[in-house]
């Protein structure tokens, strides 16, 4: 496996570290893609010791900056090693709205646009039986995509962190379904993992009742290892090797509503997003998937 790459975005996070550990234990050469590589170094050393896999690296990846995403993929392509696993795990839910240097809402860029760009640019480094897994959320069910304002505001005139986050997770689910159809003949699978409600640093609502949340709520939700289990299942389990275009929760396939599976919004959102990221694509490699 050391001749094949596994890339985990947010590989030093609560669930990301669990995914990194599992993939490393399976024998892959792993790249932990982090916005702050120095913060992940102690974890990298720990995972190397635990898994006895020395082929674990950290690469800087800032999903708020699409040019940074381009530089990351160029470094990956230069290695000439097949990307066997791509785990789009990183995500944010900031308390305040901000606009990236590329003109996108911060949450939308990190949770959706950058993973879209990252995935398309890495397709040329993938082979048959490569797997792509996108980390969604059960909140996709309350998401609503309003184009074109989704890209700049998340879909709302006034920023609300949970609704905007939900919109990005719906967008990521629709991307999963659309991409799976476009690359199915290449033998690359694309699926979405819903971790459920997980006790991570994410659950900090920055309100007066947050201490009560920790006391009464946190003990009853999933630990990071439990939340990461579905993504690990989709990345490594041979039983799902030929499944694509699906969403899973608790390591079981979800029966998605036809409003997602047959939605015209899949292609509409794809086309709108593709136009936004076109300046950052290598057209010679990406054109067949436009």
CSV table of C-alpha atoms in Angstrom, one decimal:
chain,number,residue,atom,x,y,z
A,1,UNK,CA,0.0,0.0,0.0
A,2,UNK,CA,2.9,2.4,0.5
A,3,UNK,CA,2.9,3.0,-3.2
A,4,UNK,CA,-0.6,4.5,-3.0
A,5,UNK,CA,-1.6,7.7,-1.3
A,6,UNK,CA,-4.4,8.4,1.1
A,7,UNK,CA,-5.2,12.0,1.6
A,8,UNK,CA,-7.2,13.1,4.6
A,9,UNK,CA,-8.2,16.8,4.8
A,10,UNK,CA,-8.4,18.0,8.4
A,11,UNK,CA,-6.3,15.0,9.3
A,12,UNK,CA,-5.3,16.4,12.6
A,13,UNK,CA,-8.9,17.1,13.8
A,14,UNK,CA,-11.0,15.0,16.2
A,15,UNK,CA,-12.5,12.7,13.5
A,16,UNK,CA,-9.7,13.4,11.0
A,17,UNK,CA,-7.1,11.9,13.4
A,18,UNK,CA,-9.2,8.8,13.8
A,19,UNK,CA,-9.5,8.4,10.0
A,20,UNK,CA,-5.8,9.0,9.6
A,21,UNK,CA,-4.9,6.4,12.2
A,22,UNK,CA,-7.2,3.8,10.5
A,23,UNK,CA,-5.9,4.4,7.0
A,24,UNK,CA,-2.3,4.4,8.3
A,25,UNK,CA,-2.9,1.1,10.1
A,26,UNK,CA,-4.2,-0.3,6.8
A,27,UNK,CA,-0.7,0.3,5.3
A,28,UNK,CA,-1.3,3.4,3.1
A,29,UNK,CA,1.1,6.2,2.6
A,30,UNK,CA,-1.0,9.0,4.3
A,31,UNK,CA,-1.0,12.7,3.8
A,32,UNK,CA,-2.6,14.7,6.6
A,33,UNK,CA,-3.7,17.9,4.8
A,34,UNK,CA,-3.9,20.6,7.5
A,35,UNK,CA,-4.1,24.4,7.4
A,36,UNK,CA,-1.6,24.5,10.3
A,37,UNK,CA,0.9,21.7,9.8
A,38,UNK,CA,2.9,22.5,13.0
A,39,UNK,CA,-0.2,21.8,15.2
A,40,UNK,CA,-0.4,18.3,13.7
A,41,UNK,CA,3.2,17.2,14.1
A,42,UNK,CA,2.8,15.7,17.6
A,43,UNK,CA,-0.2,13.7,16.4
A,44,UNK,CA,1.7,12.5,13.3
A,45,UNK,CA,4.5,11.2,15.5
A,46,UNK,CA,2.0,9.5,17.8
A,47,UNK,CA,0.2,7.8,14.9
A,48,UNK,CA,3.5,6.6,13.5
A,49,UNK,CA,4.3,5.0,16.8
A,50,UNK,CA,0.9,3.4,17.2
A,51,UNK,CA,0.6,2.0,13.7
A,52,UNK,CA,4.3,1.3,13.0
A,53,UNK,CA,3.7,3.0,9.6
A,54,UNK,CA,6.5,5.6,9.0
A,55,UNK,CA,4.8,6.8,5.8
A,56,UNK,CA,2.7,9.5,7.3
A,57,UNK,CA,3.2,13.1,6.3
A,58,UNK,CA,1.7,16.5,6.8
A,59,UNK,CA,1.1,18.9,3.9
A,60,UNK,CA,-0.2,22.4,4.3
A,61,UNK,CA,-3.7,23.0,2.8
A,62,UNK,CA,-5.8,26.1,3.3
A,63,UNK,CA,-9.3,25.6,2.0
A,64,UNK,CA,-10.1,29.3,2.3
A,65,UNK,CA,-7.6,30.0,-0.5
A,66,UNK,CA,-8.3,28.3,-3.8
A,67,UNK,CA,-4.8,29.1,-5.1
A,68,UNK,CA,-3.4,27.2,-2.1
A,69,UNK,CA,-5.6,24.3,-3.1
A,70,UNK,CA,-4.0,24.4,-6.6
A,71,UNK,CA,-0.5,24.4,-5.1
A,72,UNK,CA,-1.3,21.5,-2.9
A,73,UNK,CA,-2.6,19.4,-5.8
A,74,UNK,CA,0.5,20.3,-7.9
A,75,UNK,CA,2.7,18.9,-5.1
A,76,UNK,CA,0.6,15.7,-5.0
A,77,UNK,CA,0.7,15.3,-8.8
A,78,UNK,CA,4.5,15.8,-8.8
A,79,UNK,CA,4.9,12.7,-6.6
A,80,UNK,CA,3.6,10.4,-9.5
A,81,UNK,CA,2.0,8.2,-6.9
A,82,UNK,CA,-1.6,7.1,-7.4
A,83,UNK,CA,-4.2,8.6,-5.0
A,84,UNK,CA,-6.1,5.6,-3.8
A,85,UNK,CA,-8.2,7.4,-1.1
A,86,UNK,CA,-9.4,10.9,-0.8
A,87,UNK,CA,-11.2,11.8,2.4
A,88,UNK,CA,-12.8,15.3,2.2
A,89,UNK,CA,-13.2,15.6,6.0
A,90,UNK,CA,-12.3,19.2,6.9
A,91,UNK,CA,-15.1,21.5,7.7
A,92,UNK,CA,-15.9,24.7,9.6
A,93,UNK,CA,-18.9,26.4,11.3
A,94,UNK,CA,-17.6,29.8,12.3
A,95,UNK,CA,-19.7,32.1,14.5
A,96,UNK,CA,-19.3,35.1,12.2
A,97,UNK,CA,-19.5,35.5,8.5
A,98,UNK,CA,-16.4,36.4,6.4
A,99,UNK,CA,-15.5,36.5,2.8
A,100,UNK,CA,-12.4,34.8,1.4
A,101,UNK,CA,-9.9,36.4,-0.9
A,102,UNK,CA,-11.6,34.6,-3.7
A,103,UNK,CA,-14.9,36.2,-2.9
A,104,UNK,CA,-16.7,33.3,-1.3
A,105,UNK,CA,-18.3,32.9,2.0
A,106,UNK,CA,-15.8,31.3,4.4
A,107,UNK,CA,-18.0,28.3,5.4
A,108,UNK,CA,-19.0,27.7,1.7
A,109,UNK,CA,-15.4,27.8,0.6
A,110,UNK,CA,-14.0,25.3,3.2
A,111,UNK,CA,-17.0,22.9,3.3
A,112,UNK,CA,-17.9,22.8,-0.4
A,113,UNK,CA,-16.1,24.9,-3.0
A,114,UNK,CA,-12.5,23.9,-2.1
A,115,UNK,CA,-13.3,20.2,-1.8
A,116,UNK,CA,-15.0,20.4,-5.2
A,117,UNK,CA,-11.8,21.9,-6.7
A,118,UNK,CA,-9.5,19.6,-4.7
A,119,UNK,CA,-11.3,16.5,-5.9
A,120,UNK,CA,-11.5,17.6,-9.6
A,121,UNK,CA,-7.8,18.5,-9.7
A,122,UNK,CA,-6.8,15.1,-8.1
A,123,UNK,CA,-8.9,13.0,-10.5
A,124,UNK,CA,-6.0,12.8,-12.9
A,125,UNK,CA,-3.9,11.1,-10.1
A,126,UNK,CA,-6.6,8.5,-9.4
A,127,UNK,CA,-6.9,5.0,-10.9
A,128,UNK,CA,-9.7,2.4,-11.1
A,129,UNK,CA,-10.8,1.4,-7.5
A,130,UNK,CA,-9.8,4.7,-6.0
A,131,UNK,CA,-12.3,5.9,-3.5
A,132,UNK,CA,-13.5,9.4,-2.7
A,133,UNK,CA,-15.5,10.0,0.5
A,134,UNK,CA,-17.1,13.3,1.4
A,135,UNK,CA,-18.0,14.0,5.1
A,136,UNK,CA,-21.5,15.4,5.1
A,137,UNK,CA,-23.9,15.9,8.1
A,138,UNK,CA,-27.4,14.9,9.0
A,139,UNK,CA,-28.1,18.7,8.8
A,140,UNK,CA,-28.1,18.4,5.0
A,141,UNK,CA,-31.8,17.6,5.5
A,142,UNK,CA,-32.6,21.2,6.5
A,143,UNK,CA,-30.3,22.7,3.8
A,144,UNK,CA,-31.6,24.9,1.0
A,145,UNK,CA,-29.5,26.0,-2.0
A,146,UNK,CA,-30.3,29.4,-3.4
A,147,UNK,CA,-28.3,30.3,-6.4
A,148,UNK,CA,-26.3,32.4,-7.0
A,149,UNK,CA,-26.2,34.0,-3.5
A,150,UNK,CA,-25.2,30.7,-2.0
A,151,UNK,CA,-21.5,31.3,-3.0
A,152,UNK,CA,-21.2,34.7,-1.4
A,153,UNK,CA,-23.6,34.5,1.6
A,154,UNK,CA,-24.3,30.8,2.1
A,155,UNK,CA,-27.8,31.6,1.0
A,156,UNK,CA,-29.0,34.0,3.6
A,157,UNK,CA,-29.1,37.8,3.8
A,158,UNK,CA,-28.0,37.6,7.5
A,159,UNK,CA,-25.5,35.0,8.5
A,160,UNK,CA,-26.7,32.1,10.6
A,161,UNK,CA,-24.0,29.5,11.2
A,162,UNK,CA,-26.1,26.3,11.5
A,163,UNK,CA,-28.3,27.0,8.4
A,164,UNK,CA,-25.3,28.0,6.3
A,165,UNK,CA,-23.4,25.0,7.5
A,166,UNK,CA,-26.4,22.8,6.6
A,167,UNK,CA,-26.5,24.4,3.1
A,168,UNK,CA,-22.9,23.5,2.5
A,169,UNK,CA,-23.5,19.9,3.6
A,170,UNK,CA,-26.4,19.6,1.2
A,171,UNK,CA,-24.2,21.0,-1.5
A,172,UNK,CA,-21.5,18.4,-0.7
A,173,UNK,CA,-24.1,15.7,-0.9
A,174,UNK,CA,-25.4,16.9,-4.3
A,175,UNK,CA,-21.7,17.1,-5.5
A,176,UNK,CA,-21.2,13.5,-4.4
A,177,UNK,CA,-24.2,12.3,-6.3
A,178,UNK,CA,-23.4,14.3,-9.5
A,179,UNK,CA,-19.7,13.4,-9.5
A,180,UNK,CA,-20.4,9.7,-9.0
A,181,UNK,CA,-22.3,9.7,-12.3
A,182,UNK,CA,-19.7,11.6,-14.2
A,183,UNK,CA,-16.8,9.3,-13.3
A,184,UNK,CA,-18.5,5.9,-12.8
A,185,UNK,CA,-17.1,4.4,-15.9
A,186,UNK,CA,-13.6,5.2,-14.6
A,187,UNK,CA,-14.2,2.8,-11.7
A,188,UNK,CA,-13.7,5.5,-9.1
A,189,UNK,CA,-16.3,5.5,-6.3
A,190,UNK,CA,-17.7,8.6,-4.6
A,191,UNK,CA,-19.8,8.3,-1.5
A,192,UNK,CA,-20.9,10.5,1.4
A,193,UNK,CA,-20.5,9.7,5.1
A,194,UNK,CA,-22.8,11.1,7.7
A,195,UNK,CA,-21.1,10.9,11.1
A,196,UNK,CA,-24.2,11.8,13.2
A,197,UNK,CA,-23.9,14.1,16.1
A,198,UNK,CA,-20.3,13.8,17.4
A,199,UNK,CA,-18.6,15.3,20.5
A,200,UNK,CA,-16.0,17.4,18.9
A,201,UNK,CA,-14.7,21.0,19.2
A,202,UNK,CA,-17.3,21.8,16.6
A,203,UNK,CA,-20.1,21.7,19.2
A,204,UNK,CA,-19.4,25.1,20.7
A,205,UNK,CA,-22.3,27.4,20.2
A,206,UNK,CA,-20.7,30.3,22.1
A,207,UNK,CA,-23.9,31.0,24.0
A,208,UNK,CA,-24.6,31.3,27.7
A,209,UNK,CA,-26.0,27.8,27.8
A,210,UNK,CA,-22.9,26.1,26.5
A,211,UNK,CA,-21.7,24.8,29.9
A,212,UNK,CA,-25.1,23.1,30.3
A,213,UNK,CA,-24.6,21.6,26.8
A,214,UNK,CA,-21.3,20.0,28.0
A,215,UNK,CA,-22.9,18.7,31.1
A,216,UNK,CA,-26.2,17.3,29.8
A,217,UNK,CA,-25.7,16.8,26.1
A,218,UNK,CA,-22.1,15.8,25.3
A,219,UNK,CA,-22.1,12.5,27.3
A,220,UNK,CA,-24.9,11.1,25.2
A,221,UNK,CA,-23.6,11.8,21.7
A,222,UNK,CA,-21.0,10.0,19.7
A,223,UNK,CA,-17.3,10.0,20.4
A,224,UNK,CA,-15.0,11.0,17.5
A,225,UNK,CA,-14.0,7.3,16.9
A,226,UNK,CA,-17.7,6.5,16.5
A,227,UNK,CA,-18.4,9.4,14.3
A,228,UNK,CA,-15.4,8.5,12.0
A,229,UNK,CA,-16.5,4.9,11.7
A,230,UNK,CA,-18.7,5.4,8.7
A,231,UNK,CA,-16.1,7.2,6.7
A,232,UNK,CA,-13.5,4.6,7.6
A,233,UNK,CA,-16.0,1.9,6.5
A,234,UNK,CA,-16.4,3.6,3.1
A,235,UNK,CA,-12.6,4.1,2.7
A,236,UNK,CA,-11.4,0.6,3.6
A,237,UNK,CA,-14.1,-2.0,3.7
A,238,UNK,CA,-14.0,-4.3,0.6
A,239,UNK,CA,-17.7,-4.9,0.8
A,240,UNK,CA,-18.4,-1.4,-0.4
A,241,UNK,CA,-15.7,-1.3,-3.1
A,242,UNK,CA,-18.2,-1.2,-5.9
A,243,UNK,CA,-20.8,1.1,-4.3
A,244,UNK,CA,-20.9,4.7,-5.6
A,245,UNK,CA,-23.2,7.6,-5.5
A,246,UNK,CA,-24.6,6.7,-2.0
A,247,UNK,CA,-24.7,8.2,1.5
A,248,UNK,CA,-24.0,6.1,4.6
A,249,UNK,CA,-24.7,6.6,8.3
A,250,UNK,CA,-23.7,4.2,11.1
A,251,UNK,CA,-21.9,2.2,8.4
A,252,UNK,CA,-25.2,1.5,6.5
A,253,UNK,CA,-26.5,2.9,3.3
A,254,UNK,CA,-29.1,5.6,3.7
A,255,UNK,CA,-32.2,5.5,1.5
A,256,UNK,CA,-32.0,9.0,0.0
A,257,UNK,CA,-35.2,10.8,-0.9
A,258,UNK,CA,-35.8,11.2,-4.7
A,259,UNK,CA,-35.7,15.0,-4.1
A,260,UNK,CA,-31.9,14.6,-3.7
A,261,UNK,CA,-31.2,11.7,-6.0
A,262,UNK,CA,-33.3,13.0,-9.0
A,263,UNK,CA,-32.9,16.7,-8.3
A,264,UNK,CA,-32.2,19.0,-11.2
A,265,UNK,CA,-30.3,21.0,-8.7
A,266,UNK,CA,-27.4,18.5,-8.9
A,267,UNK,CA,-26.4,19.6,-12.4
A,268,UNK,CA,-27.4,23.2,-11.8
A,269,UNK,CA,-25.2,23.5,-8.8
A,270,UNK,CA,-22.4,21.6,-10.5
A,271,UNK,CA,-22.5,24.0,-13.5
A,272,UNK,CA,-22.6,27.1,-11.3
A,273,UNK,CA,-19.7,25.8,-9.1
A,274,UNK,CA,-17.6,24.8,-12.1
A,275,UNK,CA,-17.9,28.3,-13.6
A,276,UNK,CA,-16.7,29.7,-10.3
A,277,UNK,CA,-13.6,27.5,-10.0
A,278,UNK,CA,-12.8,27.4,-13.7
A,279,UNK,CA,-9.8,29.8,-13.4
A,280,UNK,CA,-8.2,27.3,-11.0
A,281,UNK,CA,-8.5,24.2,-13.1
A,282,UNK,CA,-6.2,22.5,-15.6
A,283,UNK,CA,-8.6,22.4,-18.5
A,284,UNK,CA,-6.6,19.7,-20.4
A,285,UNK,CA,-7.1,17.3,-17.5
A,286,UNK,CA,-10.5,18.4,-16.2
A,287,UNK,CA,-12.4,19.1,-19.4
A,288,UNK,CA,-14.1,15.7,-19.7
A,289,UNK,CA,-15.8,16.2,-16.4
A,290,UNK,CA,-17.0,19.8,-17.0
